[in-house]
Structures are given as structure tokens and as C-alpha cells.
PDB file of C-alpha atoms in Angstrom:
ATOM      1  CA  MET T   1     -20.539 -12.990 -28.248  1.00 51.00           C
ATOM      2  CA  LYS T   2     -20.844 -11.395 -24.745  1.00 52.00           C
ATOM      3  CA  ARG T   3     -17.051 -11.246 -24.361  1.00 54.00           C
ATOM      4  CA  SER T   4     -16.575  -9.708 -27.717  1.00 57.00           C
ATOM      5  CA  VAL T   5     -19.114  -7.032 -26.978  1.00 53.00           C
ATOM      6  CA  LEU T   6     -17.442  -6.201 -23.720  1.00 55.00           C
ATOM      7  CA  TRP T   7     -13.975  -5.962 -25.435  1.00 57.00           C
ATOM      8  CA  PHE T   8     -15.620  -3.693 -28.030  1.00 58.00           C
ATOM      9  CA  LEU T   9     -17.117  -1.370 -25.372  1.00 55.00           C
ATOM     10  CA  PHE T  10     -13.744  -1.325 -23.561  1.00 54.00           C
ATOM     11  CA  GLY T  11     -12.090  -0.378 -26.824  1.00 61.00           C
ATOM     12  CA  LEU T  12     -14.568   2.510 -27.390  1.00 55.00           C
ATOM     13  CA  LEU T  13     -13.986   3.752 -23.813  1.00 53.00           C
ATOM     14  CA  PHE T  14     -10.267   3.568 -24.260  1.00 52.00           C
ATOM     15  CA  SER T  15     -10.357   5.281 -27.574  1.00 58.00           C
ATOM     16  CA  ALA T  16     -12.570   7.991 -26.168  1.00 51.00           C
ATOM     17  CA  SER T  17     -10.348   8.642 -23.255  1.00 49.00           C
ATOM     18  CA  SER T  18      -7.165   8.665 -25.261  1.00 50.00           C
ATOM     19  CA  GLN T  19      -8.470  10.937 -27.915  1.00 52.00           C
ATOM     20  CA  ALA T  20     -10.483  13.238 -25.693  1.00 48.00           C
ATOM     21  CA  ALA T  21      -8.490  16.225 -27.006  1.00 47.00           C
ATOM     22  CA  ASP T  22      -9.736  15.479 -30.560  1.00 57.00           C
ATOM     23  CA  THR T  23     -13.463  15.199 -29.499  1.00 54.00           C
ATOM     24  CA  ALA T  24     -14.075  18.937 -29.624  1.00 61.00           C
ATOM     25  CA  ALA T  25     -12.802  18.989 -33.376  1.00 69.00           C
ATOM     26  CA  MET T  26     -15.385  16.340 -34.345  1.00 77.00           C
ATOM     27  CA  SER T  27     -18.389  17.517 -36.174  1.00 82.00           C
ATOM     28  CA  GLU T  28     -21.790  17.014 -34.625  1.00 84.00           C
ATOM     29  CA  ALA T  29     -22.585  14.559 -37.354  1.00 83.00           C
ATOM     30  CA  GLU T  30     -19.446  12.551 -36.480  1.00 80.00           C
ATOM     31  CA  LYS T  31     -20.285  12.627 -32.801  1.00 81.00           C
ATOM     32  CA  GLU T  32     -23.885  11.292 -33.597  1.00 84.00           C
ATOM     33  CA  VAL T  33     -22.352   8.396 -35.544  1.00 83.00           C
ATOM     34  CA  VAL T  34     -20.249   7.445 -32.543  1.00 81.00           C
ATOM     35  CA  ARG T  35     -23.315   7.736 -30.241  1.00 84.00           C
ATOM     36  CA  ASN T  36     -25.400   5.423 -32.522  1.00 85.00           C
ATOM     37  CA  ILE T  37     -22.654   2.818 -32.556  1.00 84.00           C
ATOM     38  CA  VAL T  38     -22.523   2.806 -28.695  1.00 80.00           C
ATOM     39  CA  ARG T  39     -26.317   2.687 -28.455  1.00 82.00           C
ATOM     40  CA  GLU T  40     -26.557  -0.255 -30.971  1.00 82.00           C
ATOM     41  CA  THR T  41     -23.773  -2.125 -29.104  1.00 75.00           C
ATOM     42  CA  LEU T  42     -25.442  -1.653 -25.784  1.00 75.00           C
ATOM     43  CA  ARG T  43     -28.752  -2.913 -27.217  1.00 76.00           C
ATOM     44  CA  GLU T  44     -27.007  -5.960 -28.560  1.00 73.00           C
ATOM     45  CA  TYR T  45     -25.361  -6.637 -25.159  1.00 69.00           C
ATOM     46  CA  ALA T  46     -28.729  -6.314 -23.383  1.00 69.00           C
ATOM     47  CA  ALA T  47     -30.232  -8.881 -25.760  1.00 67.00           C
ATOM     48  CA  VAL T  48     -27.715 -11.551 -24.763  1.00 65.00           C
ATOM     49  CA  LEU T  49     -27.823 -11.078 -21.028  1.00 61.00           C
ATOM     50  CA  SER T  50     -27.320 -14.285 -19.175  1.00 55.00           C
ATOM     51  CA  ASP T  51     -30.239 -16.711 -18.382  1.00 54.00           C
ATOM     52  CA  LYS T  52     -29.365 -16.172 -14.656  1.00 55.00           C
ATOM     53  CA  GLN T  53     -29.958 -12.419 -14.767  1.00 56.00           C
ATOM     54  CA  GLN T  54     -33.200 -12.933 -16.644  1.00 51.00           C
ATOM     55  CA  THR T  55     -34.379 -15.548 -14.115  1.00 56.00           C
ATOM     56  CA  SER T  56     -33.531 -13.302 -11.132  1.00 54.00           C
ATOM     57  CA  SER T  57     -35.702 -10.611 -12.563  1.00 69.00           C
ATOM     58  CA  ASN T  58     -38.657 -12.995 -13.289  1.00 86.00           C
ATOM     59  CA  ALA T  59     -39.019 -11.312 -16.647  1.00 88.00           C
ATOM     60  CA  LYS T  60     -39.027 -14.705 -18.495  1.00 87.00           C
ATOM     61  CA  GLU T  61     -41.836 -16.076 -16.225  1.00 91.00           C
ATOM     62  CA  ILE T  62     -43.898 -12.901 -16.398  1.00 92.00           C
ATOM     63  CA  LEU T  63     -43.535 -12.703 -20.246  1.00 92.00           C
ATOM     64  CA  ALA T  64     -44.618 -16.396 -20.476  1.00 93.00           C
ATOM     65  CA  GLU T  65     -47.765 -15.741 -18.511  1.00 95.00           C
ATOM     66  CA  ILE T  66     -48.614 -12.686 -20.573  1.00 95.00           C
ATOM     67  CA  VAL T  67     -48.075 -14.602 -23.866  1.00 96.00           C
ATOM     68  CA  GLN T  68     -50.202 -17.504 -22.537  1.00 97.00           C
ATOM     69  CA  GLY T  69     -52.921 -15.046 -21.514  1.00 96.00           C
ATOM     70  CA  ASN T  70     -52.777 -13.735 -25.098  1.00 95.00           C
ATOM     71  CA  ARG T  71     -53.123 -17.312 -26.434  1.00 96.00           C
ATOM     72  CA  ASN T  72     -56.228 -17.898 -24.250  1.00 97.00           C
ATOM     73  CA  PHE T  73     -57.678 -14.612 -25.545  1.00 95.00           C
ATOM     74  CA  MET T  74     -57.168 -15.642 -29.120  1.00 96.00           C
ATOM     75  CA  ARG T  75     -58.753 -19.091 -28.564  1.00 96.00           C
ATOM     76  CA  LYS T  76     -61.795 -17.496 -26.781  1.00 95.00           C
ATOM     77  CA  ASN T  77     -62.410 -14.986 -29.467  1.00 94.00           C
ATOM     78  CA  LYS T  78     -63.366 -16.037 -32.993  1.00 93.00           C
ATOM     79  CA  PRO T  79     -62.623 -14.016 -36.277  1.00 94.00           C
ATOM     80  CA  ALA T  80     -65.917 -12.390 -36.002  1.00 94.00           C
ATOM     81  CA  TYR T  81     -64.849 -10.615 -32.765  1.00 94.00           C
ATOM     82  CA  PHE T  82     -61.959  -8.886 -34.497  1.00 95.00           C
ATOM     83  CA  ALA T  83     -63.776  -7.858 -37.751  1.00 95.00           C
ATOM     84  CA  PRO T  84     -65.206  -4.561 -36.350  1.00 94.00           C
ATOM     85  CA  LEU T  85     -61.888  -3.842 -34.717  1.00 95.00           C
ATOM     86  CA  ALA T  86     -59.931  -4.283 -37.998  1.00 95.00           C
ATOM     87  CA  ALA T  87     -62.386  -1.846 -39.788  1.00 94.00           C
ATOM     88  CA  GLY T  88     -61.495   1.030 -37.503  1.00 96.00           C
ATOM     89  CA  GLN T  89     -62.224   2.444 -34.027  1.00 96.00           C
ATOM     90  CA  HIS T  90     -65.401   4.167 -32.851  1.00 96.00           C
ATOM     91  CA  PRO T  91     -65.145   4.390 -29.115  1.00 97.00           C
ATOM     92  CA  ARG T  92     -68.037   5.652 -26.990  1.00 96.00           C
ATOM     93  CA  ALA T  93     -66.001   7.404 -24.405  1.00 98.00           C
ATOM     94  CA  THR T  94     -62.530   8.891 -23.822  1.00 98.00           C
ATOM     95  CA  VAL T  95     -61.276   7.747 -20.411  1.00 98.00           C
ATOM     96  CA  VAL T  96     -58.411   9.517 -18.584  1.00 98.00           C
ATOM     97  CA  THR T  97     -57.166   7.332 -15.749  1.00 98.00           C
ATOM     98  CA  CYS T  98     -54.140   6.649 -13.593  1.00 98.00           C
ATOM     99  CA  SER T  99     -51.340   4.200 -14.637  1.00 97.00           C
ATOM    100  CA  ASP T 100     -51.747   2.399 -11.375  1.00 97.00           C
ATOM    101  CA  SER T 101     -51.917  -1.413 -11.912  1.00 97.00           C
ATOM    102  CA  ARG T 102     -54.951  -1.553  -9.570  1.00 96.00           C
ATOM    103  CA  VAL T 103     -57.095   0.492 -11.921  1.00 96.00           C
ATOM    104  CA  HIS T 104     -58.112  -1.307 -15.196  1.00 94.00           C
ATOM    105  CA  SER T 105     -60.715  -1.160 -17.790  1.00 94.00           C
ATOM    106  CA  HIS T 106     -62.515  -4.328 -16.707  1.00 93.00           C
ATOM    107  CA  ALA T 107     -63.765  -2.304 -13.678  1.00 95.00           C
ATOM    108  CA  LEU T 108     -65.561   0.016 -16.021  1.00 94.00           C
ATOM    109  CA  ASP T 109     -66.569  -2.075 -18.998  1.00 94.00           C
ATOM    110  CA  ALA T 110     -66.733  -5.976 -19.542  1.00 91.00           C
ATOM    111  CA  THR T 111     -65.988  -5.614 -23.208  1.00 89.00           C
ATOM    112  CA  PRO T 112     -63.735  -2.438 -23.503  1.00 93.00           C
ATOM    113  CA  ASP T 113     -62.319  -3.355 -26.967  1.00 94.00           C
ATOM    114  CA  GLY T 114     -63.366  -0.663 -29.384  1.00 95.00           C
ATOM    115  CA  ASP T 115     -65.408   0.875 -26.708  1.00 95.00           C
ATOM    116  CA  LEU T 116     -63.079   2.997 -24.525  1.00 97.00           C
ATOM    117  CA  PHE T 117     -60.271   5.163 -25.803  1.00 98.00           C
ATOM    118  CA  ILE T 118     -58.098   4.995 -22.610  1.00 98.00           C
ATOM    119  CA  VAL T 119     -55.350   7.482 -21.759  1.00 98.00           C
ATOM    120  CA  ARG T 120     -53.317   6.571 -18.750  1.00 98.00           C
ATOM    121  CA  ASN T 121     -50.772   8.505 -16.831  1.00 98.00           C
ATOM    122  CA  ILE T 122     -49.642   9.223 -13.281  1.00 97.00           C
ATOM    123  CA  GLY T 123     -52.385  11.141 -11.559  1.00 98.00           C
ATOM    124  CA  ASN T 124     -55.036  10.787 -14.424  1.00 98.00           C
ATOM    125  CA  GLN T 125     -54.036  14.250 -15.666  1.00 98.00           C
ATOM    126  CA  ILE T 126     -55.153  16.278 -18.670  1.00 98.00           C
ATOM    127  CA  ALA T 127     -52.003  18.463 -18.939  1.00 97.00           C
ATOM    128  CA  THR T 128     -49.508  15.566 -19.302  1.00 97.00           C
ATOM    129  CA  ALA T 129     -51.633  13.807 -22.003  1.00 97.00           C
ATOM    130  CA  GLU T 130     -53.309  16.673 -23.734  1.00 97.00           C
ATOM    131  CA  GLY T 131     -52.765  15.417 -27.313  1.00 98.00           C
ATOM    132  CA  SER T 132     -54.107  12.010 -26.565  1.00 98.00           C
ATOM    133  CA  VAL T 133     -57.271  13.431 -24.821  1.00 98.00           C
ATOM    134  CA  GLU T 134     -57.840  15.899 -27.632  1.00 98.00           C
ATOM    135  CA  TYR T 135     -57.551  13.043 -30.192  1.00 98.00           C
ATOM    136  CA  GLY T 136     -60.367  11.194 -28.415  1.00 98.00           C
ATOM    137  CA  VAL T 137     -62.527  14.187 -28.081  1.00 98.00           C
ATOM    138  CA  HIS T 138     -62.018  15.948 -31.443  1.00 97.00           C
ATOM    139  CA  HIS T 139     -60.952  13.168 -33.796  1.00 97.00           C
ATOM    140  CA  LEU T 140     -62.901  10.148 -32.454  1.00 97.00           C
ATOM    141  CA  HIS T 141     -65.842  12.445 -31.416  1.00 97.00           C
ATOM    142  CA  THR T 142     -66.519  10.532 -28.131  1.00 98.00           C
ATOM    143  CA  PRO T 143     -69.507  12.206 -26.426  1.00 98.00           C
ATOM    144  CA  LEU T 144     -68.200  11.469 -22.950  1.00 98.00           C
ATOM    145  CA  LEU T 145     -64.910  12.330 -21.402  1.00 98.00           C
ATOM    146  CA  LEU T 146     -64.506  10.456 -18.117  1.00 98.00           C
ATOM    147  CA  ILE T 147     -61.710  11.360 -15.711  1.00 98.00           C
ATOM    148  CA  VAL T 148     -61.140   8.548 -13.149  1.00 98.00           C
ATOM    149  CA  GLY T 149     -59.020   9.126 -10.070  1.00 98.00           C
ATOM    150  CA  HIS T 150     -58.693   6.353  -7.438  1.00 98.00           C
ATOM    151  CA  VAL T 151     -58.131   5.961  -3.757  1.00 98.00           C
ATOM    152  CA  ALA T 152     -54.493   5.351  -2.340  1.00 97.00           C
ATOM    153  CA  CYS T 153     -53.155   7.104  -5.397  1.00 98.00           C
ATOM    154  CA  GLY T 154     -49.284   7.118  -5.367  1.00 97.00           C
ATOM    155  CA  ALA T 155     -49.099  10.182  -7.617  1.00 98.00           C
ATOM    156  CA  ILE T 156     -51.173  12.090  -5.067  1.00 98.00           C
ATOM    157  CA  ALA T 157     -49.093  10.861  -2.321  1.00 98.00           C
ATOM    158  CA  ALA T 158     -45.964  12.026  -4.042  1.00 98.00           C
ATOM    159  CA  ALA T 159     -47.378  15.404  -5.121  1.00 98.00           C
ATOM    160  CA  ALA T 160     -48.385  16.034  -1.477  1.00 98.00           C
ATOM    161  CA  SER T 161     -44.952  15.481  -0.234  1.00 97.00           C
ATOM    162  CA  ASP T 162     -41.334  16.374  -1.202  1.00 97.00           C
ATOM    163  CA  TYR T 163     -40.549  14.857  -4.563  1.00 97.00           C
ATOM    164  CA  SER T 164     -37.403  16.867  -5.321  1.00 97.00           C
ATOM    165  CA  LYS T 165     -35.323  13.696  -5.390  1.00 97.00           C
ATOM    166  CA  GLU T 166     -37.381  11.971  -8.038  1.00 97.00           C
ATOM    167  CA  ALA T 167     -36.118  11.842 -11.633  1.00 97.00           C
ATOM    168  CA  PRO T 168     -36.699  15.017 -13.643  1.00 97.00           C
ATOM    169  CA  ALA T 169     -39.427  13.320 -15.930  1.00 97.00           C
ATOM    170  CA  ILE T 170     -41.352  12.234 -12.882  1.00 97.00           C
ATOM    171  CA  GLN T 171     -41.032  15.689 -11.286  1.00 98.00           C
ATOM    172  CA  ARG T 172     -42.386  17.311 -14.391  1.00 97.00           C
ATOM    173  CA  GLU T 173     -45.525  15.207 -14.245  1.00 97.00           C
ATOM    174  CA  LEU T 174     -45.987  15.724 -10.577  1.00 98.00           C
ATOM    175  CA  ASP T 175     -45.695  19.508 -11.033  1.00 97.00           C
ATOM    176  CA  SER T 176     -49.000  19.774 -12.655  1.00 97.00           C
ATOM    177  CA  ILE T 177     -50.986  17.972  -9.776  1.00 98.00           C
ATOM    178  CA  GLN T 178     -52.122  20.956  -7.650  1.00 97.00           C
ATOM    179  CA  ILE T 179     -53.044  19.686  -4.197  1.00 97.00           C
ATOM    180  CA  PRO T 180     -52.119  20.780  -0.675  1.00 96.00           C
ATOM    181  CA  LYS T 181     -48.822  19.615   0.725  1.00 97.00           C
ATOM    182  CA  GLY T 182     -49.218  17.053   3.437  1.00 96.00           C
ATOM    183  CA  ASP T 183     -52.674  15.811   2.391  1.00 94.00           C
ATOM    184  CA  ALA T 184     -52.437  12.571   0.409  1.00 95.00           C
ATOM    185  CA  GLY T 185     -55.829  11.361   1.371  1.00 96.00           C
ATOM    186  CA  LEU T 186     -59.284  11.023  -0.341  1.00 98.00           C
ATOM    187  CA  SER T 187     -59.913  14.754  -0.161  1.00 97.00           C
ATOM    188  CA  SER T 188     -56.761  15.423  -2.330  1.00 98.00           C
ATOM    189  CA  VAL T 189     -57.806  12.569  -4.817  1.00 98.00           C
ATOM    190  CA  LYS T 190     -61.159  14.352  -5.221  1.00 98.00           C
ATOM    191  CA  LEU T 191     -59.581  17.690  -5.535  1.00 98.00           C
ATOM    192  CA  ASN T 192     -57.302  16.383  -8.237  1.00 98.00           C
ATOM    193  CA  VAL T 193     -60.259  14.876 -10.200  1.00 98.00           C
ATOM    194  CA  ASN T 194     -62.096  18.198  -9.931  1.00 98.00           C
ATOM    195  CA  ASN T 195     -59.121  20.112 -11.111  1.00 98.00           C
ATOM    196  CA  GLN T 196     -58.779  17.893 -14.197  1.00 98.00           C
ATOM    197  CA  VAL T 197     -62.449  18.347 -14.918  1.00 98.00           C
ATOM    198  CA  SER T 198     -61.893  22.084 -14.624  1.00 98.00           C
ATOM    199  CA  GLN T 199     -59.003  21.888 -17.061  1.00 98.00           C
ATOM    200  CA  ALA T 200     -60.973  19.837 -19.555  1.00 98.00           C
ATOM    201  CA  MET T 201     -63.936  22.210 -19.259  1.00 98.00           C
ATOM    202  CA  ASN T 202     -61.704  25.110 -20.226  1.00 97.00           C
ATOM    203  CA  LYS T 203     -60.140  23.135 -23.180  1.00 97.00           C
ATOM    204  CA  PHE T 204     -63.368  21.728 -24.520  1.00 98.00           C
ATOM    205  CA  GLU T 205     -65.739  24.469 -23.473  1.00 96.00           C
ATOM    206  CA  GLU T 206     -67.261  24.873 -26.923  1.00 96.00           C
ATOM    207  CA  ALA T 207     -68.086  21.135 -27.205  1.00 97.00           C
ATOM    208  CA  VAL T 208     -69.644  21.067 -23.779  1.00 97.00           C
ATOM    209  CA  ILE T 209     -71.682  24.194 -24.363  1.00 96.00           C
ATOM    210  CA  GLY T 210     -72.875  22.758 -27.722  1.00 96.00           C
ATOM    211  CA  GLY T 211     -74.010  19.638 -26.084  1.00 96.00           C
ATOM    212  CA  ARG T 212     -71.599  17.405 -27.978  1.00 97.00           C
ATOM    213  CA  LEU T 213     -69.472  16.452 -24.867  1.00 98.00           C
ATOM    214  CA  THR T 214     -70.145  15.620 -21.249  1.00 98.00           C
ATOM    215  CA  ILE T 215     -67.214  15.694 -18.884  1.00 98.00           C
ATOM    216  CA  VAL T 216     -67.525  13.412 -15.846  1.00 98.00           C
ATOM    217  CA  GLY T 217     -65.083  13.064 -12.875  1.00 98.00           C
ATOM    218  CA  ALA T 218     -65.173   9.995 -10.685  1.00 98.00           C
ATOM    219  CA  VAL T 219     -63.190   8.050  -8.074  1.00 98.00           C
ATOM    220  CA  TYR T 220     -62.623   4.355  -8.259  1.00 98.00           C
ATOM    221  CA  ASP T 221     -62.668   2.967  -4.781  1.00 98.00           C
ATOM    222  CA  PHE T 222     -61.048  -0.417  -4.209  1.00 97.00           C
ATOM    223  CA  LYS T 223     -60.762   0.199  -0.444  1.00 97.00           C
ATOM    224  CA  ASN T 224     -64.339   1.377   0.245  1.00 97.00           C
ATOM    225  CA  GLU T 225     -63.130   4.680   1.629  1.00 97.00           C
ATOM    226  CA  MET T 226     -66.194   6.341   0.302  1.00 97.00           C
ATOM    227  CA  ARG T 227     -68.512   3.666   1.890  1.00 96.00           C
ATOM    228  CA  GLN T 228     -70.361   2.971  -1.340  1.00 95.00           C
ATOM    229  CA  GLY T 229     -68.951  -0.610  -1.859  1.00 96.00           C
ATOM    230  CA  LEU T 230     -65.682  -2.136  -2.800  1.00 97.00           C
ATOM    231  CA  GLY T 231     -64.787  -1.456  -6.453  1.00 97.00           C
ATOM    232  CA  LYS T 232     -67.430   1.327  -6.940  1.00 96.00           C
ATOM    233  CA  LEU T 233     -67.006   4.050  -9.486  1.00 97.00           C
ATOM    234  CA  ASN T 234     -68.211   7.077  -7.650  1.00 97.00           C
ATOM    235  CA  VAL T 235     -69.252  10.079  -9.828  1.00 98.00           C
ATOM    236  CA  ILE T 236     -68.268  13.344  -8.136  1.00 98.00           C
ATOM    237  CA  ASN T 237     -68.303  15.940 -10.863  1.00 98.00           C
ATOM    238  CA  VAL T 238     -70.490  16.402 -13.978  1.00 98.00           C
ATOM    239  CA  ASN T 239     -69.429  19.319 -16.240  1.00 97.00           C
ATOM    240  CA  GLY T 240     -68.027  21.200 -13.283  1.00 97.00           C
ATOM    241  CA  GLU T 241     -71.000  20.580 -10.962  1.00 97.00           C
ATOM    242  CA  THR T 242     -69.685  19.107  -7.631  1.00 97.00           C
ATOM    243  CA  ASN T 243     -72.805  19.388  -5.509  1.00 96.00           C
ATOM    244  CA  ASP T 244     -73.881  15.700  -4.715  1.00 95.00           C
ATOM    245  CA  ALA T 245     -77.505  16.529  -4.550  1.00 95.00           C
ATOM    246  CA  LYS T 246     -77.574  18.457  -7.856  1.00 96.00           C
ATOM    247  CA  ILE T 247     -75.560  15.671  -9.580  1.00 96.00           C
ATOM    248  CA  ALA T 248     -77.956  12.981  -8.405  1.00 94.00           C
ATOM    249  CA  ARG T 249     -80.877  15.000  -9.976  1.00 94.00           C
ATOM    250  CA  LEU T 250     -79.349  15.309 -13.397  1.00 96.00           C
ATOM    251  CA  GLU T 251     -80.940  13.521 -16.199  1.00 95.00           C
ATOM    252  CA  LEU T 252     -77.576  12.025 -16.849  1.00 95.00           C
ATOM    253  CA  MET T 253     -77.651  10.190 -13.636  1.00 95.00           C
ATOM    254  CA  ARG T 254     -81.292   9.075 -13.776  1.00 92.00           C
ATOM    255  CA  GLY T 255     -81.390   5.291 -13.091  1.00 89.00           C
ATOM    256  CA  LEU T 256     -77.762   5.177 -11.935  1.00 88.00           C
ATOM    257  CA  ASP T 257     -76.259   5.106  -8.558  1.00 76.00           C
ATOM    258  CA  GLY T 258     -75.675   8.750  -7.887  1.00 70.00           C
ATOM    259  CA  PRO T 259     -73.608  10.387  -5.129  1.00 74.00           C
ATOM    260  CA  PRO T 260     -75.273   9.817  -1.664  1.00 68.00           C
ATOM    261  CA  ALA T 261     -76.746  12.802   0.065  1.00 57.00           C
ATOM    262  CA  LYS T 262     -74.485  14.335   2.696  1.00 57.00           C
ATOM    263  CA  GLY T 263     -74.672  12.492   5.959  1.00 51.00           C
ATOM    264  CA  ALA T 264     -76.280   9.394   4.462  1.00 50.00           C
ATOM    265  CA  ARG T 265     -74.945   6.131   5.587  1.00 51.00           C
ATOM    266  CA  THR T 266     -74.664   2.877   3.655  1.00 49.00           C
ATOM    267  CA  THR T 267     -74.178  -0.719   4.705  1.00 43.00           C
ATOM    268  CA  ARG T 268     -72.301  -1.716   1.571  1.00 47.00           C
ATOM    269  CA  ASP T 269     -69.090  -2.322   3.437  1.00 43.00           C
ATOM    270  CA  HIS T 270     -68.194  -5.694   2.039  1.00 42.00           C
TER     271      HIS T 270
END
């Protein structure tokens, strides 16, 4: 199978090189037919890669663990668990967060199924996921839009440096992160969150003014850089308000761990 696929590919390449002069005469429809044949052949070849190559990439082992995890999830949850999910989704919050593997929904919600409409991208951005965010706010009518940045963010580090050698698609996503060059630390993480809240405020201004939507910006801290405890979700912005003392006094934050007063110290370092 693999040998025949390779010979077929070689045949296509030979045919393409020997008939290069005729290519210009082909219609666009004919060219697309050839492209589709090549794509399908490459897909078939990828599907029959050797076991050795699959083992070297650990893909088989990783997939096995994921499938087993799914089996465990199915055993744990009975049909009643899935009944409300099958009927439709009614999430309570739209969450825009980073694609970083260290940032996951279990840090925000023990039972996120049906609860959180999560939008993930590099740099927890509004601009690169505008349609998804709008769907959560306008179509699912979530009363809360939560934008979650995080410490040690790779997107922030990249945006703060020269990323001209990255692939064009990555460059496009980094272009919309507006932070100072040379500063990849916590201050830039916070600035990016505040910028995203500002963009969301402009986009959903009518819903915010009408009291139908609250926009909150926060930083998830798994390194305790903010000295509020490992794994803490630190609220730093509510509807554009970034003053810690004012945020702490908001009705929204009553009974919650609000931002510490400036200069305050904490012992939650472990």
C-alpha cells in the first residue's frame, strides 16, 4: 500500500514536471481536480505511516490515555448527567482565555459542562475570536463575559519580542496584542487583559450600559507572582474599572476575594 502510494506520487510529480508547459493551458477547474487528487493521496499516505514513526511521536500512547480518560468519564457519569446537555446549552458565562495547556476550566469551575462557553486562543484575545465571543454574548445571552489572562504567557512573551520569523498565521494573531516591546512580565499580562476588556466594552457597550452584561478581566496565577496564592484567579478589571480599591467595593465583589489594597502583603505563598 505504502509503496504504491509513493509510486503514484512520483508519477504525479514526473507528469507535472514533464508537462509544465501545458499547465498554463489548464482551466482552474482542471487544476483543482489535480490538487484534490494530490491532497487525497497525501491523506491516505499519512494514514498508513509506519508503526515506528507513530511510536516515536508518542501519538499512539497519548491517544490511548485520552481514550481511557474518556471511558472513565463515561463510567462516572450516568445518563441523567447528559440529559440536560442533550437538550441544549445555557451557559452562565462566556470565558475568553488562552490556549496555554496550563490554563483549564477546572481551575474556574468544578463542573464546567453546560456552564461555561469557553473561547480559547493565543493571548486570550477578542479580536482573533470575535465571532465566537459575540455568539456567547448575543446568542447564548450569558450575563458575564470573563477574560482570563495568565502569568508566564507565551503569547505575551512573543508579542513583546521580535516575532517576524513566526509563521504568517501566528504573526497575524500576535499583531493584535498591544504591549510594549521588551516587557514580557506580569505588567504586560495585565495590560493585555485590560486591553481586551476595553475592546469588549466598545463592542458590547449597549449590553453593559443596559445592565445585561458584566465584563470582568482577571489573571490566573499558577506561579504566585501576584502573591495571592498558587492557582488564584485575580480580578483586575470590572467593566473598565481597574482601581483595586474601587473594584473591591463593588457589589459584584461582595463576599469574594477582591484585589488587595495597594501595599498590602499576604502570607499565602504556598
